[in-house]
Short mmCIF file of C-alpha atoms in Angstrom, two decimals:
data_model
loop_
_atom_site.label_atom_id
_atom_site.label_comp_id
_atom_site.label_asym_id
_atom_site.label_seq_id
_atom_site.Cartn_x
_atom_site.Cartn_y
_atom_site.Cartn_z
CA MET A 1 226.38 -102.37 -79.57
CA MET A 2 223.21 -104.16 -80.65
CA LYS A 3 220.63 -104.51 -77.93
CA ILE A 4 220.23 -108.02 -76.55
CA ALA A 5 216.47 -108.06 -77.05
CA GLU A 6 216.81 -107.53 -80.80
CA ASN A 7 218.68 -110.81 -81.24
CA GLU A 8 216.13 -113.10 -79.64
CA MET A 9 213.29 -114.98 -81.29
CA LYS A 10 211.76 -115.42 -77.82
CA PRO A 11 210.92 -112.32 -75.79
CA ILE A 12 213.07 -111.55 -72.76
CA ILE A 13 210.66 -110.95 -69.89
CA GLY A 14 211.98 -108.99 -66.92
CA ILE A 15 210.34 -109.74 -63.58
CA SER A 16 210.36 -107.48 -60.51
CA THR A 17 209.80 -109.40 -57.30
CA GLY A 18 207.50 -107.06 -55.38
CA ASP A 19 207.21 -107.18 -51.60
CA LEU A 20 209.29 -110.09 -50.25
CA ASN A 21 207.02 -110.45 -47.20
CA GLY A 22 204.06 -111.03 -49.52
CA ILE A 23 203.45 -113.72 -52.12
CA GLY A 24 205.66 -112.21 -54.84
CA TYR A 25 208.51 -114.70 -54.71
CA GLU A 26 206.07 -117.57 -54.24
CA ILE A 27 204.04 -116.92 -57.38
CA ILE A 28 207.19 -116.22 -59.41
CA LEU A 29 208.86 -119.48 -58.37
CA LYS A 30 205.71 -121.51 -58.86
CA ALA A 31 205.16 -120.04 -62.32
CA LEU A 32 208.77 -120.69 -63.36
CA SER A 33 208.89 -124.21 -61.91
CA ASP A 34 207.25 -125.48 -65.11
CA ASN A 35 210.22 -125.63 -67.50
CA ARG A 36 207.91 -125.50 -70.52
CA ILE A 37 207.63 -121.77 -70.01
CA ASN A 38 211.26 -121.46 -71.14
CA GLU A 39 210.18 -122.62 -74.59
CA ILE A 40 208.21 -119.43 -75.25
CA LEU A 41 210.06 -116.77 -73.24
CA ILE A 42 213.32 -115.99 -71.45
CA PRO A 43 212.56 -115.04 -67.83
CA VAL A 44 214.88 -112.65 -65.99
CA VAL A 45 214.06 -112.14 -62.30
CA TYR A 46 215.51 -109.07 -60.59
CA GLY A 47 215.82 -110.23 -57.01
CA LEU A 48 217.90 -111.76 -54.27
CA ALA A 49 219.47 -115.23 -54.49
CA LYS A 50 219.20 -115.72 -50.72
CA VAL A 51 215.50 -114.90 -50.71
CA VAL A 52 214.97 -117.26 -53.64
CA SER A 53 216.73 -120.08 -51.77
CA PHE A 54 214.65 -119.46 -48.65
CA ASN A 55 211.38 -119.53 -50.60
CA LYS A 56 212.41 -122.65 -52.52
CA LYS A 57 212.79 -124.49 -49.21
CA VAL A 58 209.44 -123.22 -47.92
CA LEU A 59 207.73 -124.28 -51.14
CA ASN A 60 209.70 -127.51 -51.63
CA LEU A 61 210.84 -126.47 -55.10
CA SER A 62 214.36 -127.87 -54.93
CA GLU A 63 214.35 -128.85 -58.61
CA LEU A 64 213.97 -125.24 -59.77
CA ASN A 65 217.39 -123.85 -60.62
CA PHE A 66 218.30 -120.36 -61.79
CA ASN A 67 221.15 -119.08 -63.88
CA ILE A 68 222.43 -116.53 -61.35
CA ILE A 69 223.97 -113.47 -63.00
CA LYS A 70 225.00 -109.92 -62.23
CA ARG A 71 224.08 -108.43 -65.60
CA VAL A 72 221.41 -109.31 -68.11
CA ASP A 73 223.95 -109.75 -70.92
CA SER A 74 225.02 -113.01 -69.23
CA LEU A 75 221.60 -114.62 -69.42
CA ASN A 76 220.93 -118.21 -70.47
CA PRO A 77 218.18 -118.27 -73.12
CA LYS A 78 217.16 -121.82 -72.17
CA LYS A 79 216.41 -121.41 -68.46
CA ALA A 80 215.21 -118.99 -65.80
CA ASN A 81 217.71 -116.24 -64.96
CA LEU A 82 218.18 -114.34 -61.73
CA VAL A 83 219.92 -110.96 -61.63
CA ASN A 84 221.18 -111.06 -58.04
CA LEU A 85 220.92 -107.48 -56.80
CA HIS A 86 223.09 -107.97 -53.72
CA ASP A 87 224.13 -110.57 -51.12
CA ASN A 88 223.13 -108.69 -47.97
CA GLU A 89 221.29 -110.56 -45.24
CA ILE A 90 217.57 -109.79 -45.39
CA LYS A 91 215.09 -110.78 -42.71
CA ILE A 92 211.91 -112.24 -44.16
CA GLU A 93 208.75 -111.91 -42.08
CA PHE A 94 205.85 -113.26 -44.12
CA GLY A 95 202.66 -111.24 -43.81
CA LYS A 96 204.32 -108.25 -42.17
CA PRO A 97 204.58 -104.92 -44.01
CA ASP A 98 207.85 -103.14 -43.25
CA THR A 99 210.11 -100.55 -44.81
CA VAL A 100 212.95 -103.00 -45.51
CA ALA A 101 210.68 -105.09 -47.71
CA GLY A 102 209.45 -101.92 -49.40
CA GLU A 103 213.03 -100.83 -50.05
CA GLN A 104 213.92 -104.19 -51.61
CA ALA A 105 210.79 -104.07 -53.79
CA PHE A 106 211.92 -100.71 -55.13
CA TYR A 107 215.47 -101.97 -55.82
CA SER A 108 214.03 -104.81 -57.88
CA LEU A 109 211.69 -102.52 -59.81
CA GLU A 110 214.39 -99.93 -60.40
CA ALA A 111 216.85 -102.50 -61.79
CA ALA A 112 214.24 -104.04 -64.09
CA VAL A 113 213.09 -100.65 -65.38
CA ALA A 114 216.69 -99.62 -66.08
CA ASP A 115 217.15 -102.64 -68.35
CA LEU A 116 213.74 -102.01 -69.93
CA GLN A 117 214.78 -98.46 -70.81
CA LYS A 118 218.05 -99.71 -72.31
CA GLY A 119 216.25 -102.26 -74.47
CA ASN A 120 217.89 -105.20 -72.69
CA ILE A 121 214.52 -106.80 -71.98
CA ASN A 122 211.36 -106.81 -74.09
CA ALA A 123 208.75 -106.51 -71.37
CA LEU A 124 208.29 -106.10 -67.63
CA VAL A 125 206.09 -108.20 -65.37
CA THR A 126 205.72 -106.74 -61.89
CA ALA A 127 204.90 -108.78 -58.78
CA PRO A 128 202.70 -106.97 -56.22
CA ILE A 129 204.12 -104.20 -54.04
CA ASN A 130 202.83 -102.78 -50.77
CA LYS A 131 201.97 -99.26 -51.83
CA LYS A 132 202.64 -97.81 -48.39
CA THR A 133 205.98 -99.39 -47.44
CA ILE A 134 207.53 -98.73 -50.85
CA GLN A 135 207.04 -94.98 -50.49
CA SER A 136 210.32 -93.03 -50.35
CA ALA A 137 212.07 -90.07 -51.91
CA ASN A 138 212.55 -92.21 -55.03
CA PHE A 139 209.05 -93.69 -55.13
CA HIS A 140 206.24 -91.29 -54.30
CA PHE A 141 203.47 -92.69 -56.45
CA PRO A 142 200.09 -94.42 -55.83
CA GLY A 143 201.29 -97.47 -57.76
CA HIS A 144 203.31 -98.98 -60.60
CA THR A 145 201.26 -97.27 -63.32
CA GLU A 146 202.07 -93.74 -62.21
CA TYR A 147 205.74 -94.56 -61.54
CA LEU A 148 206.24 -96.10 -64.98
CA SER A 149 204.42 -93.25 -66.71
CA GLU A 150 206.85 -90.75 -65.21
CA LYS A 151 209.92 -92.91 -65.88
CA PHE A 152 209.04 -93.17 -69.56
CA GLY A 153 207.86 -89.58 -69.92
CA VAL A 154 204.27 -90.52 -70.68
CA ASN A 155 201.66 -87.95 -69.70
CA ASN A 156 198.68 -90.24 -70.07
CA SER A 157 198.50 -94.01 -69.75
CA LEU A 158 195.66 -96.42 -69.05
CA MET A 159 195.31 -99.12 -66.41
CA LEU A 160 193.71 -101.94 -68.37
CA MET A 161 192.50 -105.14 -66.74
CA VAL A 162 192.65 -108.09 -69.12
CA SER A 163 191.29 -111.64 -69.15
CA ASN A 164 190.07 -114.00 -71.84
CA SER A 165 186.61 -112.41 -71.87
CA LEU A 166 187.17 -108.88 -70.57
CA ARG A 167 189.28 -105.79 -71.13
CA ILE A 168 188.32 -103.00 -68.73
CA GLY A 169 190.19 -99.71 -68.45
CA VAL A 170 189.60 -96.95 -65.92
CA ILE A 171 189.37 -93.23 -66.72
CA THR A 172 190.56 -92.28 -63.22
CA GLY A 173 192.92 -94.57 -61.33
CA HIS A 174 194.18 -94.45 -57.76
CA ILE A 175 192.47 -91.29 -56.51
CA PRO A 176 190.01 -90.67 -53.62
CA VAL A 177 186.34 -91.10 -54.45
CA ASN A 178 185.57 -87.46 -53.60
CA GLU A 179 187.93 -86.32 -56.37
CA ILE A 180 186.49 -88.46 -59.17
CA SER A 181 183.85 -86.08 -60.52
CA SER A 182 186.14 -83.05 -60.58
CA THR A 183 188.94 -85.05 -62.25
CA ILE A 184 186.87 -86.37 -65.14
CA THR A 185 186.85 -83.99 -68.10
CA SER A 186 185.72 -84.48 -71.67
CA GLU A 187 189.35 -84.17 -72.81
CA LEU A 188 190.49 -86.87 -70.36
CA VAL A 189 187.75 -89.26 -71.47
CA PHE A 190 188.65 -88.68 -75.11
CA GLN A 191 192.34 -89.32 -74.41
CA LYS A 192 191.56 -92.61 -72.67
CA ILE A 193 189.39 -93.66 -75.60
CA GLU A 194 192.28 -93.02 -77.97
CA ILE A 195 194.75 -94.95 -75.80
CA LEU A 196 192.39 -97.93 -75.50
CA SER A 197 191.53 -97.96 -79.20
CA LYS A 198 195.19 -97.91 -80.21
CA SER A 199 196.11 -100.59 -77.68
CA LEU A 200 193.30 -102.88 -78.81
CA THR A 201 194.50 -102.49 -82.39
CA VAL A 202 198.27 -102.69 -81.90
CA ASP A 203 198.67 -104.73 -78.71
CA PHE A 204 195.75 -107.11 -79.13
CA GLY A 205 195.48 -107.31 -82.91
CA ILE A 206 191.81 -106.30 -83.05
CA ARG A 207 190.78 -104.53 -86.22
CA ALA A 208 188.16 -101.76 -85.69
CA PRO A 209 187.64 -102.46 -81.97
CA ARG A 210 184.27 -101.74 -80.38
CA ILE A 211 184.53 -99.75 -77.15
CA ALA A 212 181.85 -99.20 -74.49
CA LEU A 213 181.87 -96.38 -71.92
CA LEU A 214 180.11 -96.63 -68.59
CA GLY A 215 178.26 -93.72 -67.04
CA LEU A 216 179.53 -91.99 -63.92
CA ASN A 217 176.20 -91.70 -62.11
CA PRO A 218 173.57 -94.35 -61.25
CA HIS A 219 171.51 -95.21 -64.33
CA ALA A 220 174.03 -93.19 -66.37
CA GLY A 221 172.49 -90.01 -65.02
CA ASP A 222 168.91 -90.88 -65.99
CA ASP A 223 168.86 -88.18 -68.66
CA GLY A 224 170.17 -85.58 -66.23
CA LEU A 225 167.96 -86.43 -63.25
CA ILE A 226 170.81 -88.00 -61.21
CA GLY A 227 173.74 -85.98 -62.46
CA SER A 228 174.88 -84.03 -65.49
CA GLU A 229 178.34 -85.53 -66.20
CA GLU A 230 177.03 -87.92 -68.83
CA LYS A 231 175.51 -85.10 -70.90
CA SER A 232 178.18 -82.47 -70.34
CA ILE A 233 181.36 -84.58 -70.31
CA ILE A 234 181.04 -88.21 -71.42
CA ILE A 235 178.70 -87.94 -74.42
CA PRO A 236 180.66 -85.06 -76.02
CA ALA A 237 183.83 -87.14 -75.71
CA ILE A 238 182.09 -90.10 -77.34
CA GLU A 239 180.85 -87.93 -80.22
CA ARG A 240 184.32 -86.48 -80.72
CA ALA A 241 185.83 -89.97 -80.78
CA LYS A 242 183.26 -91.13 -83.33
CA LYS A 243 184.23 -88.27 -85.62
CA GLN A 244 187.82 -89.55 -85.41
CA GLY A 245 186.64 -92.94 -86.65
CA HIS A 246 186.49 -94.81 -83.33
CA LEU A 247 183.65 -97.27 -82.70
CA VAL A 248 182.55 -95.99 -79.30
CA PHE A 249 179.19 -96.53 -77.59
CA GLY A 250 177.48 -95.47 -74.37
CA PRO A 251 177.39 -94.27 -71.73
CA TYR A 252 175.85 -97.40 -70.21
CA PRO A 253 174.54 -97.83 -66.65
CA ALA A 254 177.20 -100.04 -65.06
CA ASP A 255 174.83 -102.35 -63.19
CA GLY A 256 172.70 -103.33 -66.17
CA PHE A 257 175.71 -103.43 -68.48
CA PHE A 258 177.31 -106.28 -66.56
CA GLY A 259 174.12 -107.82 -65.20
CA SER A 260 172.70 -108.35 -68.70
CA SER A 261 176.03 -109.54 -70.19
CA THR A 262 176.05 -106.58 -72.58
CA PHE A 263 179.81 -106.42 -71.97
CA ASN A 264 180.28 -109.49 -74.18
CA ARG A 265 179.50 -107.38 -77.27
CA PHE A 266 182.57 -105.15 -76.88
CA ASP A 267 186.30 -105.51 -77.32
CA GLY A 268 187.08 -102.99 -74.59
CA ILE A 269 185.30 -101.13 -71.80
CA LEU A 270 186.08 -97.85 -70.07
CA ALA A 271 184.89 -97.41 -66.50
CA MET A 272 184.84 -93.94 -64.98
CA TYR A 273 186.61 -94.85 -61.74
CA HIS A 274 188.70 -97.59 -60.15
CA ASP A 275 186.11 -99.68 -58.28
CA GLN A 276 183.50 -99.35 -61.03
CA GLY A 277 185.82 -101.31 -63.29
CA MET A 278 187.65 -103.47 -60.77
CA LEU A 279 184.60 -104.89 -59.01
CA PRO A 280 183.06 -106.63 -62.06
CA PHE A 281 186.47 -107.58 -63.43
CA LYS A 282 187.72 -109.24 -60.26
CA THR A 283 184.36 -110.90 -59.71
CA LEU A 284 184.52 -112.51 -63.14
CA SER A 285 188.27 -112.96 -63.66
CA PHE A 286 190.14 -112.69 -60.36
CA GLU A 287 192.20 -115.89 -60.66
CA SER A 288 193.37 -115.34 -64.24
CA GLY A 289 193.16 -111.56 -64.57
CA VAL A 290 196.08 -109.37 -65.63
CA ASN A 291 196.78 -105.69 -65.08
CA TYR A 292 198.26 -104.14 -68.25
CA THR A 293 199.50 -100.56 -68.56
CA ALA A 294 198.37 -99.39 -72.00
CA GLY A 295 199.88 -96.30 -73.57
CA LEU A 296 203.49 -96.93 -72.58
CA PRO A 297 206.20 -97.35 -75.24
CA PHE A 298 207.16 -100.58 -73.47
CA ILE A 299 205.17 -103.57 -72.25
CA ARG A 300 204.25 -103.91 -68.59
CA THR A 301 201.88 -106.48 -67.09
CA SER A 302 201.10 -107.58 -63.55
CA PRO A 303 198.85 -110.08 -61.78
CA ALA A 304 195.44 -108.68 -60.88
CA HIS A 305 195.88 -109.29 -57.14
CA GLY A 306 197.94 -107.69 -54.38
CA THR A 307 200.57 -108.84 -51.89
CA ALA A 308 198.12 -111.17 -50.11
CA PHE A 309 199.92 -110.88 -46.75
CA GLU A 310 197.27 -113.08 -45.13
CA ILE A 311 198.46 -116.19 -47.01
CA ALA A 312 202.14 -115.31 -47.50
CA GLY A 313 204.53 -118.13 -46.59
CA LYS A 314 201.73 -120.71 -46.39
CA ASP A 315 202.13 -122.25 -49.86
CA MET A 316 198.57 -121.20 -50.69
CA ALA A 317 199.11 -118.60 -53.43
CA SER A 318 198.04 -119.47 -56.97
CA PRO A 319 200.51 -118.53 -59.73
CA GLU A 320 197.75 -118.50 -62.38
CA SER A 321 197.39 -114.72 -62.62
CA PHE A 322 201.15 -114.18 -62.65
CA ARG A 323 201.58 -116.85 -65.33
CA ALA A 324 198.82 -115.17 -67.36
CA ALA A 325 200.69 -111.85 -66.98
CA MET A 326 203.82 -113.40 -68.52
CA TYR A 327 201.85 -114.96 -71.37
CA LEU A 328 200.05 -111.67 -72.08
CA ALA A 329 203.40 -109.84 -72.21
CA CYS A 330 204.55 -112.38 -74.81
CA ASP A 331 201.35 -112.02 -76.84
CA ILE A 332 201.58 -108.22 -76.87
CA TRP A 333 205.26 -108.40 -77.88
CA LYS A 334 204.32 -110.61 -80.83
CA ASN A 335 201.34 -108.46 -81.80
CA ARG A 336 203.43 -105.29 -81.76
CA ARG A 337 206.06 -106.91 -83.98
CA GLU A 338 203.40 -108.07 -86.43
CA HIS A 339 201.73 -104.66 -86.46
CA GLU A 340 205.06 -102.96 -87.10
CA ALA A 341 205.86 -105.38 -89.93
CA ILE A 342 202.48 -104.81 -91.58
CA SER A 343 202.67 -101.04 -91.13
CA SER A 344 206.10 -100.87 -92.75
CA ASN A 345 205.06 -103.03 -95.72
CA PRO A 346 204.40 -100.79 -98.74
CA LEU A 347 202.18 -103.50 -100.25
CA LYS A 348 199.68 -102.84 -97.47
CA THR A 349 198.88 -99.40 -98.90
CA VAL A 350 198.61 -100.71 -102.44
CA ARG A 351 196.29 -103.53 -101.39
CA HIS A 352 194.13 -101.15 -99.38
CA ASP A 353 193.83 -98.72 -102.31
CA THR A 354 192.88 -101.56 -104.66
CA GLU A 355 190.19 -102.90 -102.40
CA SER A 356 188.62 -99.51 -101.60
#
């Protein structure tokens, strides 16, 4: 049986709903309320019809209608689709973290990932989860990135924050600050460089991408005066990557790097730890930023924000970041197809040999 996704000219974008007591359903419904989005993608929401109806009333989105289905092979390519996971009564308490909401968030994610693995959808866009309430025997991870890496058998992936002007990845992700230095190795840094370089080339269509690495210590170690990790770990990884043909530079002191706008000269940036990369990114691109998991065999994006319990149910959440996550998933899908087509074209090799 041919996979559904192979027959479509538009990508089929699976959407997990995240925590139903947060803003997940709100940003999804707001983003899909503009029917023009159906011209460039086929949205498939993995959620609950009753929760959708409740949120539509809260948000006064009565004109938004879903094609409600049980299986993705019944989707309508011209409108938003909803895979209704079950019809059980669910109590919604906006702004309140609880285990029921965490359980439903996992059901949505699990169903979407199952179709992603089968090739029934082309990409996954995940609404925000509460990382505490979703914990269970089936989900024992710091976040989506780690869960998806295990599900797809990937030993090393990269959390990459993306906006129009920035692409920042982090060497270490969701780990305590006191474990950062001992976790960073020259091998790990080199692996992240390779993942980022490949993603920039294949997923973003950038030929010979320029990558900057930030230092771990203040002033990038000040030539060893404030720490030795730059000399013993980061610089050797950069030199190794250069020998492999990567255009890699640094390590740069993080404060001056962003303060002087040096970041504008690079296609991608690698920060050493979570907040070192997230702070400048969210300062510059919070509303439109997207979280992309590079290094997976499939496409996964997410808005750059969390569950936002403090504004849940108040019709205050902006769908801009979620909409950007859907658009980025489409762009990466197209770029991967183009890269595959070029790579499989024998004329590419002939042309390259002639020009060299």
